[in-house]
CSV table of C-alpha atoms in Angstrom, one decimal:
chain,number,residue,atom,x,y,z
J,1,MET,CA,107.5,66.4,108.4
J,2,ASN,CA,107.6,65.2,112.0
J,3,GLN,CA,104.3,64.9,113.9
J,4,ALA,CA,104.2,66.9,117.1
J,5,ILE,CA,100.9,65.3,118.2
J,6,THR,CA,99.5,61.9,117.1
J,7,ALA,CA,96.2,60.5,118.5
J,8,GLU,CA,95.4,56.9,117.8
J,9,GLU,CA,91.8,55.8,118.6
J,10,LEU,CA,91.9,58.0,121.6
J,11,THR,CA,88.8,57.3,123.8
J,12,TYR,CA,87.5,58.5,127.1
J,13,ARG,CA,84.4,57.7,129.1
J,14,TYR,CA,82.9,59.3,132.1
J,15,ASP,CA,81.0,56.4,133.6
J,16,ASN,CA,78.6,55.6,130.8
J,17,LEU,CA,79.1,58.8,128.9
J,18,LEU,CA,81.4,58.3,125.9
J,19,ALA,CA,83.0,61.7,125.9
J,20,VAL,CA,85.7,61.0,123.3
J,21,ASP,CA,85.0,58.3,120.8
J,22,HIS,CA,88.1,56.7,119.1
J,23,ILE,CA,89.5,59.7,117.5
J,24,SER,CA,92.7,59.6,115.4
J,25,PHE,CA,94.6,62.5,113.9
J,26,SER,CA,98.0,64.1,113.9
J,27,VAL,CA,99.4,67.6,114.0
J,28,ALA,CA,102.6,68.4,112.3
J,29,GLU,CA,105.4,70.4,113.9
J,30,GLY,CA,104.9,74.1,113.5
J,31,GLU,CA,101.2,73.6,112.6
J,32,ILE,CA,98.3,75.4,114.2
J,33,LEU,CA,95.3,73.1,114.5
J,34,GLY,CA,92.0,74.7,115.3
J,35,PHE,CA,89.9,72.2,117.4
J,36,LEU,CA,86.3,73.2,117.1
J,37,GLY,CA,83.1,72.1,118.5
J,38,PRO,CA,80.2,73.0,120.7
J,39,ASN,CA,80.3,72.7,124.5
J,40,GLY,CA,80.3,69.1,125.6
J,41,ALA,CA,81.7,67.9,122.3
J,42,GLY,CA,84.8,66.4,124.0
J,43,LYS,CA,87.3,69.1,123.2
J,44,THR,CA,88.6,69.7,126.7
J,45,THR,CA,88.7,66.0,127.5
J,46,THR,CA,90.8,65.4,124.4
J,47,VAL,CA,93.2,68.2,125.5
J,48,LYS,CA,93.5,66.6,128.9
J,49,MET,CA,94.4,63.3,127.4
J,50,LEU,CA,96.9,64.8,125.0
J,51,THR,CA,98.6,66.6,127.8
J,52,GLY,CA,98.8,63.7,130.2
J,53,GLN,CA,96.3,65.1,132.7
J,54,ILE,CA,94.0,62.1,132.3
J,55,LYS,CA,94.7,58.7,131.0
J,56,PRO,CA,92.8,57.6,127.9
J,57,LYS,CA,90.5,54.6,128.4
J,58,GLU,CA,91.5,53.3,125.0
J,59,GLY,CA,94.0,54.4,122.4
J,60,ARG,CA,97.2,56.3,122.6
J,61,ALA,CA,98.5,59.8,122.3
J,62,TYR,CA,102.0,60.6,121.2
J,63,LEU,CA,103.5,64.0,121.9
J,64,LEU,CA,106.8,64.8,120.2
J,65,GLY,CA,107.1,61.1,119.4
J,66,MET,CA,106.6,59.9,122.9
J,67,ASP,CA,103.7,58.1,124.4
J,68,ILE,CA,102.3,60.7,126.8
J,69,THR,CA,101.0,58.3,129.4
J,70,ARG,CA,104.5,56.7,129.9
J,71,ASN,CA,106.5,59.9,129.6
J,72,VAL,CA,104.4,62.5,131.3
J,73,GLU,CA,107.2,64.2,133.2
J,74,LYS,CA,109.5,64.2,130.3
J,75,VAL,CA,107.0,65.6,127.8
J,76,GLN,CA,105.2,68.1,130.0
J,77,GLY,CA,108.3,70.3,130.3
J,78,GLN,CA,108.1,70.9,126.6
J,79,LEU,CA,104.4,71.7,126.5
J,80,GLY,CA,102.6,75.0,127.2
J,81,ILE,CA,99.1,74.7,128.5
J,82,CYS,CA,96.6,77.4,129.0
J,83,PHE,CA,93.2,76.4,130.2
J,84,GLU,CA,90.0,78.4,130.3
J,85,VAL,CA,89.7,78.2,134.0
J,86,THR,CA,92.0,80.6,135.9
J,87,ASN,CA,94.7,78.9,137.9
J,88,LEU,CA,96.9,81.8,138.9
J,89,TYR,CA,97.9,82.8,142.4
J,90,GLU,CA,95.6,85.7,143.0
J,91,GLN,CA,97.4,87.1,146.0
J,92,MET,CA,100.7,87.2,144.2
J,93,THR,CA,101.7,89.8,141.6
J,94,ALA,CA,101.9,88.9,137.9
J,95,VAL,CA,105.7,88.9,138.1
J,96,GLU,CA,105.7,86.6,141.1
J,97,ASN,CA,103.3,84.2,139.3
J,98,LEU,CA,105.6,84.1,136.3
J,99,ARG,CA,108.8,83.7,138.3
J,100,LEU,CA,107.3,80.9,140.2
J,101,PHE,CA,106.5,78.9,137.1
J,102,ALA,CA,109.9,79.9,135.5
J,103,ARG,CA,111.6,78.3,138.5
J,104,LEU,CA,109.4,75.2,138.2
J,105,PHE,CA,110.3,74.8,134.5
J,106,GLY,CA,113.9,75.7,135.2
J,107,VAL,CA,113.8,78.7,132.9
J,108,HIS,CA,116.9,80.7,133.6
J,109,PRO,CA,117.6,83.6,133.0
J,110,PHE,CA,114.0,84.7,132.9
J,111,ASP,CA,112.8,88.2,131.9
J,112,ALA,CA,109.3,88.5,133.3
J,113,GLU,CA,108.9,92.2,132.2
J,114,ALA,CA,109.7,91.4,128.6
J,115,LEU,CA,107.1,88.6,128.6
J,116,LEU,CA,104.5,90.8,130.2
J,117,GLU,CA,105.2,93.4,127.5
J,118,ARG,CA,104.5,90.8,124.8
J,119,VAL,CA,101.0,90.2,126.2
J,120,GLY,CA,100.2,93.8,126.6
J,121,LEU,CA,100.6,93.9,130.4
J,122,ALA,CA,103.7,96.1,130.6
J,123,GLY,CA,103.7,98.2,133.7
J,124,ARG,CA,101.2,96.0,135.5
J,125,GLY,CA,103.6,93.3,136.6
J,126,LYS,CA,103.8,94.5,140.2
J,127,ASP,CA,100.0,94.5,140.7
J,128,ARG,CA,98.3,91.6,142.4
J,129,VAL,CA,96.5,89.3,140.1
J,130,GLU,CA,93.3,89.7,142.1
J,131,THR,CA,93.1,93.3,140.8
J,132,TYR,CA,93.2,92.1,137.2
J,133,SER,CA,90.3,92.0,134.8
J,134,LYS,CA,89.3,88.7,133.2
J,135,GLY,CA,91.1,89.7,130.0
J,136,MET,CA,94.3,90.6,131.8
J,137,LYS,CA,94.2,87.3,133.7
J,138,GLN,CA,93.8,85.4,130.5
J,139,ARG,CA,96.7,87.3,128.9
J,140,LEU,CA,98.8,86.5,132.0
J,141,MET,CA,97.9,82.8,131.7
J,142,VAL,CA,98.9,82.8,128.0
J,143,ALA,CA,102.2,84.5,129.1
J,144,ARG,CA,102.7,81.8,131.7
J,145,SER,CA,102.0,79.0,129.1
J,146,ILE,CA,104.8,80.2,126.8
J,147,LEU,CA,107.5,81.1,129.3
J,148,ASN,CA,109.2,77.8,128.8
J,149,ARG,CA,109.3,78.3,125.1
J,150,PRO,CA,107.2,75.1,124.6
J,151,LYS,CA,107.4,72.9,121.5
J,152,VAL,CA,103.7,72.3,121.7
J,153,LEU,CA,101.3,74.9,123.0
J,154,PHE,CA,97.8,73.9,124.0
J,155,LEU,CA,95.3,76.7,124.3
J,156,ASP,CA,91.8,75.9,125.5
J,157,GLU,CA,89.4,78.7,124.6
J,158,PRO,CA,92.0,81.3,125.1
J,159,THR,CA,89.8,84.2,124.0
J,160,ALA,CA,86.4,83.1,125.2
J,161,GLY,CA,84.5,86.0,126.6
J,162,LEU,CA,87.3,88.5,126.2
J,163,ASP,CA,87.3,92.0,125.0
J,164,PRO,CA,88.6,92.6,121.5
J,165,THR,CA,91.9,94.1,122.6
J,166,SER,CA,92.8,91.1,124.8
J,167,SER,CA,91.6,88.7,122.1
J,168,GLU,CA,93.8,90.4,119.5
J,169,ALA,CA,96.8,90.4,121.9
J,170,ILE,CA,96.4,86.7,122.4
J,171,ARG,CA,96.0,85.9,118.7
J,172,ASN,CA,99.2,87.8,118.0
J,173,ILE,CA,101.0,85.7,120.6
J,174,ILE,CA,99.7,82.6,118.9
J,175,LEU,CA,101.1,83.8,115.6
J,176,GLU,CA,104.4,84.7,117.2
J,177,GLU,CA,104.7,81.3,118.8
J,178,ARG,CA,104.1,79.7,115.5
J,179,GLU,CA,106.8,81.9,113.9
J,180,ARG,CA,109.1,80.6,116.6
J,181,GLY,CA,108.3,77.1,115.4
J,182,ALA,CA,105.9,76.0,118.1
J,183,THR,CA,103.0,73.6,117.3
J,184,VAL,CA,99.7,75.1,118.5
J,185,PHE,CA,96.6,73.1,119.4
J,186,LEU,CA,93.9,75.7,119.7
J,187,THR,CA,90.5,74.8,121.1
J,188,THR,CA,87.9,77.3,120.4
J,189,HIS,CA,84.3,77.8,119.4
J,190,ASP,CA,85.1,81.1,117.7
J,191,MET,CA,85.0,80.1,114.0
J,192,MET,CA,86.4,83.4,112.7
J,193,GLU,CA,89.4,83.0,115.0
J,194,ALA,CA,89.9,79.4,113.9
J,195,ASP,CA,89.6,80.4,110.3
J,196,LYS,CA,92.1,83.2,110.6
J,197,LEU,CA,94.7,81.4,112.7
J,198,SER,CA,94.6,77.7,111.8
J,199,HIS,CA,96.4,75.8,109.1
J,200,ARG,CA,93.8,73.1,109.5
J,201,VAL,CA,90.7,72.8,111.6
J,202,ALA,CA,89.1,69.7,113.2
J,203,PHE,CA,85.4,69.7,113.8
J,204,MET,CA,84.4,67.7,116.9
J,205,ASN,CA,80.9,66.7,117.6
J,206,GLN,CA,79.6,64.2,120.1
J,207,GLY,CA,83.0,62.8,120.8
J,208,LYS,CA,84.0,62.3,117.2
J,209,ILE,CA,86.0,64.2,114.7
J,210,VAL,CA,83.6,64.7,111.8
J,211,ALA,CA,85.9,66.8,109.6
J,212,LEU,CA,89.5,67.7,109.5
J,213,ASP,CA,91.0,69.8,106.8
J,214,THR,CA,92.3,73.3,105.9
J,215,PRO,CA,89.6,76.0,106.1
J,216,HIS,CA,90.0,76.5,102.4
J,217,ASN,CA,89.3,72.9,101.5
J,218,LEU,CA,86.4,72.7,103.9
J,219,LYS,CA,84.8,75.7,102.2
J,220,GLN,CA,85.4,74.2,98.8
J,221,LYS,CA,83.9,70.9,99.8
J,222,TYR,CA,81.0,71.9,102.0
J,223,GLY,CA,80.5,75.6,101.6
J,224,LYS,CA,78.4,77.5,99.1
J,225,ARG,CA,79.3,81.0,98.2
J,226,ALA,CA,76.4,83.4,98.5
J,227,LEU,CA,75.5,86.8,97.4
J,228,LYS,CA,74.2,88.9,100.3
J,229,ALA,CA,72.1,91.9,99.5
J,230,LYS,CA,70.5,94.6,101.5
J,231,VAL,CA,67.2,95.8,100.1
J,232,LEU,CA,65.1,98.8,101.0
J,233,ASN,CA,61.6,97.9,102.2
J,234,THR,CA,58.5,100.0,102.0
J,235,ASN,CA,59.1,101.6,105.4
J,236,GLY,CA,62.6,102.7,104.4
J,237,GLY,CA,64.3,100.0,106.5
J,238,LEU,CA,66.9,97.5,105.2
J,239,GLU,CA,66.3,93.8,104.8
J,240,ASP,CA,68.6,91.0,103.9
J,241,ARG,CA,68.4,88.9,100.8
J,242,GLU,CA,70.6,86.0,99.8
J,243,VAL,CA,71.3,84.4,96.4
J,244,VAL,CA,73.3,81.2,96.0
J,245,MET,CA,76.3,81.8,93.8
J,246,ASP,CA,78.0,79.6,91.2
J,247,SER,CA,74.7,78.0,90.2
J,248,PRO,CA,73.1,78.1,86.7
J,249,GLU,CA,70.2,79.9,88.3
J,250,THR,CA,72.4,82.7,89.8
J,251,PRO,CA,72.1,85.3,86.9
J,252,ARG,CA,68.3,84.9,86.8
J,253,ALA,CA,68.0,85.2,90.6
J,254,VAL,CA,70.1,88.3,90.6
J,255,GLN,CA,68.1,89.8,87.8
J,256,GLU,CA,64.9,89.1,89.6
J,257,LEU,CA,66.2,90.5,92.8
J,258,PHE,CA,67.1,93.8,91.0
J,259,SER,CA,63.8,94.0,89.3
J,260,ARG,CA,61.6,93.1,92.3
J,261,GLU,CA,63.4,95.0,95.0
J,262,LYS,CA,65.4,98.2,95.6
J,263,VAL,CA,68.8,96.7,96.1
J,264,VAL,CA,71.1,99.0,98.1
J,265,THR,CA,74.2,96.9,98.3
J,266,ILE,CA,75.2,93.4,97.2
J,267,HIS,CA,78.4,91.5,97.8
J,268,SER,CA,79.6,87.9,97.7
J,269,GLU,CA,80.4,86.1,100.8
J,270,GLU,CA,82.1,82.8,101.4
J,271,ALA,CA,80.5,80.2,103.6
J,272,THR,CA,81.8,80.5,107.1
J,273,LEU,CA,83.2,77.6,109.0
J,274,GLU,CA,80.1,78.0,111.2
J,275,ASP,CA,77.9,77.4,108.2
J,276,ILE,CA,79.9,74.4,107.3
J,277,PHE,CA,79.8,73.0,110.8
J,278,ILE,CA,76.0,73.3,110.8
J,279,ASN,CA,76.0,71.7,107.3
J,280,ILE,CA,78.0,68.7,108.5
J,281,THR,CA,76.6,68.2,112.0
J,282,GLY,CA,73.1,69.7,111.8
J,283,ARG,CA,73.9,71.9,114.8
J,284,GLY,CA,75.5,75.2,115.6
J,285,LEU,CA,78.6,75.8,117.6
J,286,VAL,CA,77.1,78.0,120.3
J,287,GLU,CA,73.9,76.7,121.8
Q,1,MET,CA,64.9,106.6,108.2
Q,2,SER,CA,61.3,105.8,107.5
Q,3,ARG,CA,59.3,108.5,105.8
Q,4,ARG,CA,56.0,108.8,103.9
Q,5,SER,CA,56.4,109.2,100.2
Q,6,THR,CA,55.4,112.5,98.9
Q,7,LYS,CA,52.3,113.0,96.6
Q,8,LYS,CA,54.6,113.5,93.7
Q,9,GLU,CA,56.4,110.2,94.3
Q,10,ARG,CA,53.1,108.4,94.7
Q,11,ILE,CA,51.8,109.8,91.4
Q,12,ILE,CA,55.0,108.7,89.6
Q,13,ALA,CA,54.8,105.3,91.1
Q,14,ALA,CA,51.1,105.0,90.1
Q,15,ALA,CA,51.9,106.0,86.5
Q,16,VAL,CA,54.7,103.5,86.3
Q,17,GLN,CA,52.5,100.7,87.7
Q,18,LEU,CA,49.5,101.4,85.4
Q,19,TRP,CA,51.6,101.8,82.3
Q,20,ARG,CA,53.4,98.5,83.1
Q,21,GLU,CA,50.1,96.7,83.6
Q,22,THR,CA,48.4,98.0,80.5
Q,23,HIS,CA,51.5,97.9,78.3
Q,24,ASN,CA,50.3,101.1,76.8
Q,25,VAL,CA,51.0,104.6,78.1
Q,26,ASN,CA,48.2,106.1,75.9
Q,27,LYS,CA,45.5,103.9,77.4
Q,28,VAL,CA,45.9,105.3,80.8
Q,29,SER,CA,44.3,108.6,81.7
Q,30,LEU,CA,45.6,111.1,84.2
Q,31,GLU,CA,42.4,110.4,86.2
Q,32,ASP,CA,43.3,106.7,86.4
Q,33,ILE,CA,46.7,107.7,87.7
Q,34,ALA,CA,45.3,110.1,90.2
Q,35,ARG,CA,42.9,107.4,91.5
Q,36,GLN,CA,45.7,104.9,91.8
Q,37,ALA,CA,47.9,107.4,93.7
Q,38,GLY,CA,45.0,108.4,96.0
Q,39,VAL,CA,45.1,112.0,95.0
Q,40,SER,CA,42.8,114.3,93.0
Q,41,PRO,CA,43.3,114.9,89.3
Q,42,THR,CA,44.0,118.5,90.3
Q,43,THR,CA,47.0,117.5,92.3
Q,44,VAL,CA,48.4,115.7,89.3
Q,45,TYR,CA,48.0,118.9,87.2
Q,46,ASN,CA,49.4,121.0,90.0
Q,47,ASN,CA,52.5,118.9,90.3
Q,48,PHE,CA,53.2,118.1,86.6
Q,49,GLY,CA,51.3,120.6,84.6
Q,50,THR,CA,50.5,118.6,81.5
Q,51,ARG,CA,50.4,114.9,80.7
Q,52,ASP,CA,53.7,115.5,78.9
Q,53,GLY,CA,55.1,116.9,82.1
Q,54,LEU,CA,54.2,113.8,83.9
Q,55,VAL,CA,55.7,111.6,81.2
Q,56,GLY,CA,58.9,113.5,81.3
Q,57,GLU,CA,59.1,113.2,85.1
Q,58,VAL,CA,58.5,109.5,84.9
Q,59,VAL,CA,61.3,109.1,82.4
Q,60,LYS,CA,63.7,110.9,84.7
Q,61,HIS,CA,62.5,108.9,87.6
Q,62,LEU,CA,63.0,105.6,85.8
Q,63,THR,CA,66.4,106.7,84.5
Q,64,ARG,CA,67.5,107.6,88.0
Q,65,GLU,CA,66.3,104.3,89.3
Q,66,LEU,CA,68.1,102.4,86.6
Q,67,LEU,CA,71.4,104.3,87.4
Q,68,ASP,CA,71.0,103.5,91.1
Q,69,LYS,CA,70.6,99.8,90.3
Q,70,GLN,CA,73.6,99.9,87.9
Q,71,TRP,CA,75.7,101.7,90.4
Q,72,THR,CA,74.8,99.1,93.0
Q,73,ALA,CA,76.0,96.4,90.6
Q,74,VAL,CA,79.1,98.3,89.6
Q,75,LYS,CA,80.2,98.9,93.2
Q,76,SER,CA,79.5,95.3,94.2
Q,77,ASP,CA,82.1,92.5,94.1
Q,78,LEU,CA,79.9,90.4,91.7
Q,79,PRO,CA,82.0,88.4,89.3
Q,80,PHE,CA,82.5,90.5,86.1
Q,81,PRO,CA,80.2,88.4,83.8
Q,82,LEU,CA,77.5,88.5,86.4
Q,83,LYS,CA,78.0,92.2,86.8
Q,84,MET,CA,77.5,92.7,83.1
Q,85,GLN,CA,74.5,90.5,83.0
Q,86,THR,CA,72.9,92.5,85.8
Q,87,MET,CA,73.7,95.9,84.2
Q,88,LEU,CA,72.2,94.7,81.0
Q,89,SER,CA,69.1,93.1,82.5
Q,90,VAL,CA,68.2,96.1,84.6
Q,91,LYS,CA,68.5,98.3,81.5
Q,92,THR,CA,66.3,96.0,79.4
Q,93,ALA,CA,63.7,95.9,82.2
Q,94,THR,CA,63.7,99.7,82.4
Q,95,MET,CA,63.4,100.1,78.6
Q,96,GLN,CA,60.4,97.7,78.7
Q,97,ASP,CA,58.9,99.8,81.4
Q,98,MET,CA,59.4,103.0,79.4
Q,99,GLN,CA,57.7,101.8,76.2
Q,100,THR,CA,57.6,103.8,73.0
Q,101,GLU,CA,56.0,106.9,74.2
Q,102,LEU,CA,58.5,107.4,77.1
Q,103,LEU,CA,61.5,106.4,75.0
Q,104,ASP,CA,60.5,109.0,72.5
Q,105,LYS,CA,61.0,111.6,75.1
Q,106,PHE,CA,64.7,111.1,75.1
Q,107,SER,CA,64.9,112.7,71.7
Q,108,THR,CA,61.8,114.8,71.5
Q,109,ASP,CA,61.4,116.4,74.9
Q,110,PRO,CA,64.1,119.1,75.3
Q,111,VAL,CA,64.0,118.9,79.1
Q,112,VAL,CA,64.3,115.2,79.2
Q,113,SER,CA,67.1,115.1,76.6
Q,114,LYS,CA,69.0,117.8,78.5
Q,115,TYR,CA,68.6,115.7,81.6
Q,116,LEU,CA,69.8,112.6,79.8
Q,117,ASP,CA,72.8,114.5,78.3
Q,118,GLU,CA,73.8,115.7,81.8
Q,119,ILE,CA,73.5,112.4,83.4
Q,120,TYR,CA,75.4,110.7,80.5
Q,121,GLN,CA,78.3,113.0,81.2
Q,122,SER,CA,78.2,113.0,85.0
Q,123,GLU,CA,77.3,109.4,85.7
Q,124,MET,CA,77.1,107.0,82.8
Q,125,LYS,CA,80.6,107.8,81.5
Q,126,PRO,CA,82.2,107.4,84.9
Q,127,MET,CA,80.3,104.2,85.4
Q,128,MET,CA,81.4,102.9,82.0
Q,129,THR,CA,85.0,103.9,82.7
Q,130,ALA,CA,84.8,102.0,86.0
Q,131,ILE,CA,83.5,98.9,84.4
Q,132,ILE,CA,85.8,99.0,81.4
Q,133,GLU,CA,88.7,99.3,83.8
Q,134,GLU,CA,87.5,96.3,85.8
Q,135,GLY,CA,87.0,94.3,82.6
Q,136,LYS,CA,90.5,95.2,81.4
Q,137,GLN,CA,92.0,94.2,84.7
Q,138,GLN,CA,90.3,90.9,84.8
Q,139,GLY,CA,91.0,90.2,81.1
Q,140,TYR,CA,87.5,90.3,79.9
Q,141,ILE,CA,88.0,93.5,77.9
Q,142,ASN,CA,91.0,93.9,75.6
Q,143,ALA,CA,93.5,95.9,77.6
Q,144,ASP,CA,95.3,97.0,74.5
Q,145,LEU,CA,92.4,99.2,73.4
Q,146,PRO,CA,93.0,102.8,74.5
Q,147,ASP,CA,90.3,104.2,76.8
Q,148,GLU,CA,90.0,107.3,74.6
Q,149,VAL,CA,88.9,105.1,71.6
Q,150,ILE,CA,86.6,103.1,73.7
Q,151,MET,CA,84.9,106.3,75.0
Q,152,LEU,CA,84.6,107.7,71.5
Q,153,TYR,CA,83.0,104.4,70.4
Q,154,LEU,CA,80.5,104.7,73.3
Q,155,ASP,CA,79.8,108.3,72.5
Q,156,MET,CA,79.1,107.4,68.9
Q,157,MET,CA,76.7,104.7,70.0
Q,158,LYS,CA,74.9,107.1,72.2
Q,159,ALA,CA,74.6,109.7,69.4
Q,160,GLY,CA,73.5,107.0,67.0
Q,161,GLY,CA,70.9,105.7,69.5
Q,162,THR,CA,69.3,109.1,69.7
Q,163,ALA,CA,69.4,109.7,65.9
Q,164,TYR,CA,67.9,106.2,65.2
Q,165,ALA,CA,65.6,106.2,68.2
Q,166,GLY,CA,62.6,104.8,66.3
Q,167,GLU,CA,64.5,102.0,64.6
Q,168,LEU,CA,66.2,101.2,67.9
Q,169,GLN,CA,62.8,100.8,69.6
Q,170,ARG,CA,61.6,98.4,66.9
Q,171,ILE,CA,64.6,96.3,67.3
Q,172,ALA,CA,64.4,96.4,71.1
Q,173,SER,CA,61.0,94.9,71.0
Q,174,ASP,CA,62.3,91.8,69.3
Q,175,ARG,CA,64.4,89.7,71.4
Q,176,ARG,CA,66.3,88.1,68.6
Q,177,LEU,CA,67.2,91.4,66.9
Q,178,MET,CA,68.1,93.0,70.2
Q,179,THR,CA,70.4,90.1,71.1
Q,180,ALA,CA,72.1,90.6,67.7
Q,181,LEU,CA,72.6,94.3,68.3
Q,182,ILE,CA,74.0,93.8,71.7
Q,183,ARG,CA,76.2,91.1,70.4
Q,184,ILE,CA,77.6,93.5,67.7
Q,185,PHE,CA,78.0,96.2,70.4
Q,186,TYR,CA,80.1,94.0,72.6
Q,187,TYR,CA,81.9,91.6,70.2
Q,188,GLY,CA,81.8,93.4,66.8
Q,189,LEU,CA,80.9,91.8,63.5
Q,190,PHE,CA,83.4,89.1,63.2
Q,191,GLN,CA,83.9,85.8,64.9
Q,192,LYS,CA,87.1,85.1,63.1
Q,193,GLU,CA,89.9,87.6,63.0
Q,194,PHE,CA,91.5,89.0,59.8
Q,195,ASP,CA,94.5,91.3,59.7
Q,196,PHE,CA,93.2,94.7,58.8
Q,197,THR,CA,96.3,96.6,59.9
Q,198,GLY,CA,97.9,96.3,56.5
Q,199,ALA,CA,95.3,98.7,55.1
Q,200,PHE,CA,97.0,101.6,56.9
Q,201,GLY,CA,100.4,100.9,55.3
Q,202,THR,CA,103.5,100.2,57.1
Q,203,GLU,CA,104.1,101.9,60.4
Q,204,LYS,CA,106.5,104.8,60.3
Q,205,GLU,CA,109.6,104.5,62.4
Q,206,ALA,CA,109.7,107.0,65.3
Q,207,THR,CA,112.6,109.3,64.9
């Protein structure tokens, strides 16, 4: 399978700060890679290098087989990029924004309304962007990032701080884009989202990739299944209890739980990617 | 959600606790129970009438608690073997709590035995049906066995348990014997199969 993105020893420093530290990985065509890590881990700097917005201090990035630093113009037309920071023309309407970018990318013919409908903004195309909520702006930016039918789509925290409806709309777009055959590089610190959408996830911490695998394999390797129980306390309130599963001690622990406490519900739960991230790095994703 | 437990509940809890601690229901007086519950002996008599009345209520209470625990396990997504272990261990623990005098009530006290019969029909059977279904689906229980036959088998075991209550209690107090009985209950007598179907003669052709 062809690689859409290949990073070789990619490195970036801001003065003395080593933001991205010799990272190497590749993303196959049609794959969704979840790129996870806390703020300051080096995620956005990595995306900027991969998309040719900044030059790596060391190492190389290949996009669609081309060295990005030498082929920026050629490659960028095939990329879709959506950053967390709004860069829309606020005074213009949504349709005007989209048409402007369609012209820049040479997309013709271009159906702005159809695109707006896909991101759940049907009927709002003639409104100025400055009247939009944060979620609507984000959806518009996602719409803009896919209007050139990119081969590789970079989404940097596309659902951060959004309402559930907007988040869901954006996730659906990501899945539709993958169906179309696009490669998606998804930066997020929403572990559930990464788990649901990604073929593989990369954990980034302090400039390094500390794990890269499918969510399933990561869970197998680092995660412990647990039984989560709710028990009734003496005041009639509920408290949480946890029992590690798949251990020789599990049956006894469950028995003891049932004999000691009034168990109201009990169910098994897989370790989350968040648990595994903490397990590997000793820190959480959101701090 | 929070509420104070009623006097009746406190008395039952006190009785269970004292019987558990002394391992002998007969050693504990109603006065002890009243003191433990923080009520007057009169309150105990007013709520339960006689000592037998209290014992009967405790049996019902422990049975109810056992069923609640078992339902929690049945409705959970515990792996099937762990679910069975849990069902069994909570039952064993309850039987230990009940001791001989309480277990006797199942057969001797008409109120308790009626309660048990009702609960057997209304809850235990549906519970067993659910767990058998799950066991069959997951391949732990032989899916070829008709439910009807399984339920008859269980009914027979229950009837037998009542008829042989005394013997059953003796065995239940011995871990080795109880393990053997449970083993027979779940796996039968044999560990190697033999073909018994020939004993019924050849199957008639359906016409």
